[in-house]
mmCIF file of C-alpha atoms and ligand atoms in Angstrom:
data_model
loop_
_atom_site.group_PDB
_atom_site.id
_atom_site.type_symbol
_atom_site.label_atom_id
_atom_site.label_comp_id
_atom_site.label_asym_id
_atom_site.label_seq_id
_atom_site.Cartn_x
_atom_site.Cartn_y
_atom_site.Cartn_z
ATOM 1 C CA MET K 12 -2.942 -17.825 -9.974
ATOM 2 C CA ALA K 13 -5.050 -20.637 -11.364
ATOM 3 C CA ALA K 14 -6.671 -19.617 -14.680
ATOM 4 C CA ASP K 15 -10.109 -19.897 -13.191
ATOM 5 C CA ALA K 16 -9.439 -18.073 -9.954
ATOM 6 C CA GLN K 17 -11.410 -14.947 -9.705
ATOM 7 C CA PRO K 18 -10.091 -11.610 -8.152
ATOM 8 C CA VAL K 19 -11.184 -11.045 -4.570
ATOM 9 C CA GLY K 20 -11.984 -7.714 -3.021
ATOM 10 C CA VAL K 21 -9.956 -7.009 0.033
ATOM 11 C CA ALA K 22 -10.398 -4.082 2.495
ATOM 12 C CA LEU K 23 -7.517 -3.110 4.687
ATOM 13 C CA GLU K 24 -5.735 -0.039 6.069
ATOM 14 C CA VAL K 25 -2.478 0.954 4.580
ATOM 15 C CA ASN K 26 -0.422 3.665 6.133
ATOM 16 C CA GLY K 27 -3.456 4.931 8.041
ATOM 17 C CA GLU K 28 -5.804 5.055 5.054
ATOM 18 C CA PRO K 29 -8.526 2.636 4.322
ATOM 19 C CA VAL K 30 -7.930 0.884 0.976
ATOM 20 C CA ARG K 31 -9.875 -1.537 -1.018
ATOM 21 C CA VAL K 32 -8.242 -3.704 -3.795
ATOM 22 C CA GLU K 33 -9.218 -6.536 -6.158
ATOM 23 C CA VAL K 34 -6.417 -9.050 -6.207
ATOM 24 C CA PRO K 35 -5.875 -12.603 -7.263
ATOM 25 C CA PRO K 36 -6.315 -14.862 -4.252
ATOM 26 C CA ASP K 37 -2.672 -15.707 -4.252
ATOM 27 C CA GLU K 38 -1.152 -12.303 -4.792
ATOM 28 C CA PRO K 39 1.512 -11.444 -2.185
ATOM 29 C CA LEU K 40 1.015 -8.228 -0.138
ATOM 30 C CA ALA K 41 4.353 -6.826 -1.402
ATOM 31 C CA ASP K 42 3.032 -7.093 -5.043
ATOM 32 C CA THR K 43 -0.223 -5.322 -4.138
ATOM 33 C CA LEU K 44 1.548 -2.562 -2.395
ATOM 34 C CA ARG K 45 3.981 -1.993 -5.101
ATOM 35 C CA GLY K 46 1.943 -2.857 -8.199
ATOM 36 C CA ARG K 47 -1.587 -1.620 -7.215
ATOM 37 C CA LEU K 48 -0.970 1.085 -4.656
ATOM 38 C CA GLY K 49 2.282 2.628 -5.884
ATOM 39 C CA LEU K 50 4.212 1.994 -2.678
ATOM 40 C CA THR K 51 7.401 1.036 -4.242
ATOM 41 C CA ALA K 52 9.734 1.803 -1.433
ATOM 42 C CA THR K 53 8.937 -1.773 -0.197
ATOM 43 C CA LYS K 54 11.452 -3.859 -2.130
ATOM 44 C CA ILE K 55 11.314 -7.465 -3.187
ATOM 45 C CA GLY K 56 14.392 -9.609 -2.970
ATOM 46 C CA CYS K 57 14.323 -13.354 -2.634
ATOM 47 C CA GLY K 58 10.419 -13.600 -2.879
ATOM 48 C CA VAL K 59 10.410 -16.604 -0.627
ATOM 49 C CA GLY K 60 10.579 -15.183 2.945
ATOM 50 C CA ALA K 61 14.344 -15.618 3.387
ATOM 51 C CA CYS K 62 15.908 -12.090 3.149
ATOM 52 C CA GLY K 63 13.552 -9.615 4.890
ATOM 53 C CA ILE K 64 13.869 -6.941 2.235
ATOM 54 C CA CYS K 65 10.050 -6.843 1.843
ATOM 55 C CA THR K 66 9.367 -6.311 5.596
ATOM 56 C CA VAL K 67 6.256 -4.398 6.370
ATOM 57 C CA LEU K 68 4.305 -3.930 9.668
ATOM 58 C CA VAL K 69 0.989 -5.792 9.922
ATOM 59 C CA ASP K 70 -0.810 -4.832 13.071
ATOM 60 C CA GLY K 71 2.531 -3.595 14.355
ATOM 61 C CA GLU K 72 4.397 -6.895 13.707
ATOM 62 C CA PRO K 73 7.105 -7.095 11.117
ATOM 63 C CA MET K 74 6.182 -9.561 8.484
ATOM 64 C CA SER K 75 7.511 -10.521 5.011
ATOM 65 C CA GLY K 76 5.274 -8.882 2.400
ATOM 66 C CA CYS K 77 6.370 -11.512 -0.268
ATOM 67 C CA LEU K 78 4.877 -14.342 1.887
ATOM 68 C CA LEU K 79 1.645 -12.890 3.172
ATOM 69 C CA PRO K 80 -1.223 -13.134 0.651
ATOM 70 C CA THR K 81 -3.106 -9.844 0.533
ATOM 71 C CA VAL K 82 -6.403 -11.628 1.246
ATOM 72 C CA LEU K 83 -4.956 -12.411 4.653
ATOM 73 C CA ALA K 84 -4.305 -8.795 5.297
ATOM 74 C CA ALA K 85 -8.041 -8.018 5.144
ATOM 75 C CA GLY K 86 -9.131 -5.884 8.010
ATOM 76 C CA ARG K 87 -5.534 -5.341 9.246
ATOM 77 C CA ALA K 88 -3.371 -2.308 9.495
ATOM 78 C CA VAL K 89 -0.374 -2.389 7.207
ATOM 79 C CA VAL K 90 2.477 0.162 7.484
ATOM 80 C CA THR K 91 5.135 0.402 4.831
ATOM 81 C CA VAL K 92 8.390 2.229 5.008
ATOM 82 C CA GLU K 93 6.543 5.328 3.501
ATOM 83 C CA GLY K 94 4.262 5.422 6.444
ATOM 84 C CA LEU K 95 6.883 5.046 9.265
ATOM 85 C CA ALA K 96 7.272 8.822 9.677
ATOM 86 C CA ASP K 97 3.594 9.296 10.430
ATOM 87 C CA ARG K 98 3.525 6.245 12.791
ATOM 88 C CA ALA K 99 6.649 7.054 14.668
ATOM 89 C CA PRO K 100 7.961 10.471 13.682
ATOM 90 C CA ALA K 101 10.815 10.957 16.070
ATOM 91 C CA LEU K 102 11.979 7.383 15.852
ATOM 92 C CA THR K 103 12.036 7.307 12.095
ATOM 93 C CA ALA K 104 13.811 10.528 11.868
ATOM 94 C CA ALA K 105 16.502 9.402 14.380
ATOM 95 C CA LEU K 106 16.854 6.126 12.422
ATOM 96 C CA HIS K 107 17.319 7.922 9.112
ATOM 97 C CA GLU K 108 19.989 10.222 10.680
ATOM 98 C CA ALA K 109 21.631 7.235 12.466
ATOM 99 C CA PHE K 110 21.845 4.954 9.349
ATOM 100 C CA GLU K 111 23.567 7.679 7.603
ATOM 101 C CA ALA K 112 25.952 8.685 10.450
ATOM 102 C CA GLU K 113 26.852 5.074 11.296
ATOM 103 C CA GLY K 114 27.154 3.564 7.845
ATOM 104 C CA GLY K 115 24.050 1.531 8.139
ATOM 105 C CA TYR K 116 23.518 1.181 4.426
ATOM 106 C CA GLN K 117 25.552 0.981 1.202
ATOM 107 C CA CYS K 118 23.503 -0.182 -1.813
ATOM 108 C CA GLY K 119 20.299 0.519 0.208
ATOM 109 C CA ILE K 120 18.209 -2.393 -1.215
ATOM 110 C CA CYS K 121 17.855 -3.930 2.385
ATOM 111 C CA THR K 122 17.271 -0.533 4.077
ATOM 112 C CA PRO K 123 13.470 -0.166 3.896
ATOM 113 C CA GLY K 124 13.116 -3.542 5.486
ATOM 114 C CA GLN K 125 15.846 -2.819 8.104
ATOM 115 C CA LEU K 126 14.188 0.514 8.989
ATOM 116 C CA THR K 127 10.736 -1.126 9.237
ATOM 117 C CA ALA K 128 12.007 -3.939 11.432
ATOM 118 C CA ALA K 129 13.914 -1.561 13.557
ATOM 119 C CA VAL K 130 10.792 0.704 14.323
ATOM 120 C CA ALA K 131 9.027 -2.499 15.332
ATOM 121 C CA LEU K 132 11.742 -3.449 17.680
ATOM 122 C CA LEU K 133 12.216 -0.002 19.273
ATOM 123 C CA GLU K 134 8.448 0.499 19.830
ATOM 124 C CA ARG K 135 8.577 -2.649 21.852
ATOM 125 C CA ASN K 136 11.999 -2.296 23.390
ATOM 126 C CA PRO K 137 13.236 1.262 23.461
ATOM 127 C CA ARG K 138 16.693 0.396 24.802
ATOM 128 C CA PRO K 139 17.802 -2.943 23.191
ATOM 129 C CA SER K 140 21.199 -4.440 23.774
ATOM 130 C CA GLU K 141 23.389 -5.257 20.829
ATOM 131 C CA GLN K 142 22.417 -8.840 21.125
ATOM 132 C CA GLU K 143 18.788 -8.038 21.003
ATOM 133 C CA VAL K 144 19.254 -5.836 17.971
ATOM 134 C CA ARG K 145 21.056 -8.522 16.172
ATOM 135 C CA ALA K 146 18.519 -11.177 17.226
ATOM 136 C CA HIS K 147 15.646 -9.067 16.104
ATOM 137 C CA LEU K 148 17.217 -8.214 12.689
ATOM 138 C CA ALA K 149 18.481 -11.742 12.068
ATOM 139 C CA GLY K 150 16.004 -12.175 9.312
ATOM 140 C CA ASN K 151 16.862 -9.021 7.555
ATOM 141 C CA LEU K 152 19.854 -9.872 5.403
ATOM 142 C CA CYS K 153 22.376 -7.323 4.141
ATOM 143 C CA ARG K 154 25.154 -8.307 1.848
ATOM 144 C CA CYS K 155 26.909 -4.812 1.954
ATOM 145 C CA THR K 156 27.443 -3.540 5.376
ATOM 146 C CA GLY K 157 28.662 -6.434 7.535
ATOM 147 C CA TYR K 158 25.789 -5.517 9.948
ATOM 148 C CA ALA K 159 28.032 -3.483 12.362
ATOM 149 C CA GLY K 160 26.874 -0.225 11.044
ATOM 150 C CA ILE K 161 23.184 -1.250 11.185
ATOM 151 C CA VAL K 162 23.436 -2.313 14.722
ATOM 152 C CA ARG K 163 25.081 0.835 15.728
ATOM 153 C CA ALA K 164 22.545 2.884 13.978
ATOM 154 C CA VAL K 165 19.688 1.194 15.653
ATOM 155 C CA ARG K 166 21.213 1.612 19.106
ATOM 156 C CA ALA K 167 22.051 5.213 18.457
ATOM 157 C CA ALA K 168 18.431 5.905 17.285
ATOM 158 C CA ALA K 169 17.288 4.146 20.455
ATOM 159 C CA ALA K 170 19.580 6.411 22.662
ATOM 160 C CA GLU K 171 18.350 9.473 20.769
ATOM 161 C CA THR K 172 14.654 8.733 21.186
ATOM 162 C CA ASP K 173 14.302 6.803 24.462
ATOM 163 C CA GLY K 174 10.735 7.136 25.574
ATOM 164 C CA ALA K 175 9.622 8.689 22.232
ATOM 165 C CA SER K 176 9.344 5.457 20.304
ATOM 166 C CA ARG K 177 5.701 4.544 20.850
ATOM 167 C CA PRO K 178 3.395 4.633 17.916
ATOM 168 C CA VAL K 179 1.738 7.978 17.649
ATOM 169 C CA ALA K 180 -1.738 6.367 17.827
ATOM 170 C CA VAL K 181 -0.948 4.618 21.119
ATOM 171 C CA ALA K 182 0.581 7.795 22.661
ATOM 172 C CA ARG K 183 -2.552 9.848 21.539
ATOM 173 C CA GLY K 184 -4.810 7.134 23.023
ATOM 174 C CA GLU K 185 -3.011 7.175 26.414
ATOM 175 C CA GLU K 186 -3.125 10.991 26.481
ATOM 176 C CA ALA K 187 -6.882 10.948 25.884
ATOM 177 C CA ALA K 188 -7.437 8.362 28.471
ATOM 178 C CA SER K 189 -5.561 10.189 31.213
ATOM 179 C CA SER K 190 -7.060 13.571 30.552
HETATM 180 S S1 FES C 1031 11.662 -10.764 -0.680
HETATM 181 FE FE1 FES C 1031 10.401 -11.212 0.984
HETATM 182 S S2 FES C 1031 11.775 -12.205 2.411
HETATM 183 FE FE2 FES C 1031 13.013 -11.784 0.678
HETATM 184 S S1 FES C 1032 23.016 -2.033 2.105
HETATM 185 FE FE1 FES C 1032 23.223 -3.323 0.411
HETATM 186 S S2 FES C 1032 22.087 -5.187 0.978
HETATM 187 FE FE2 FES C 1032 22.181 -3.887 2.806
#
């Protein structure tokens, strides 16, 4: 931050809760989540948008938290890996089980980003092909697993939860609308 830059007040939603933070104008969202809000499950790797380790959902879309300035998240809904179970309970549980069963992680540093990106994919496409999983996760690098276990895990979770992968808020809204 430039020496004369003043902190900026930013209001956003994080894991379903309204949050207000005072941040330097150039502070990345990943730093705000980890350093100011204590949400340290989001990891930081390259810091320049190349590895996907810092992936969070912003209005349902996977984004690199190391690239997005927090000021640009104002008014938006952010979900971190800590909030996935509330957003998509069955899907998140199935992904956790499948990553373990299929060898989807080793050191685990990339896993929060992989899980977050996988939730975004399966909410949109409940039964992705292997190629679709690989394409969607292409920006989430893993230097341990060779990717095969991750791809198997995402497809296994998809098979386990077919039709149950919509965000809870969306499902609730549809139920309310049809009743
Ligand atoms: S730490 Fe954000 S993309 Fe690598
Ligand atoms: S499990 Fe180690 S980098 Fe992916």
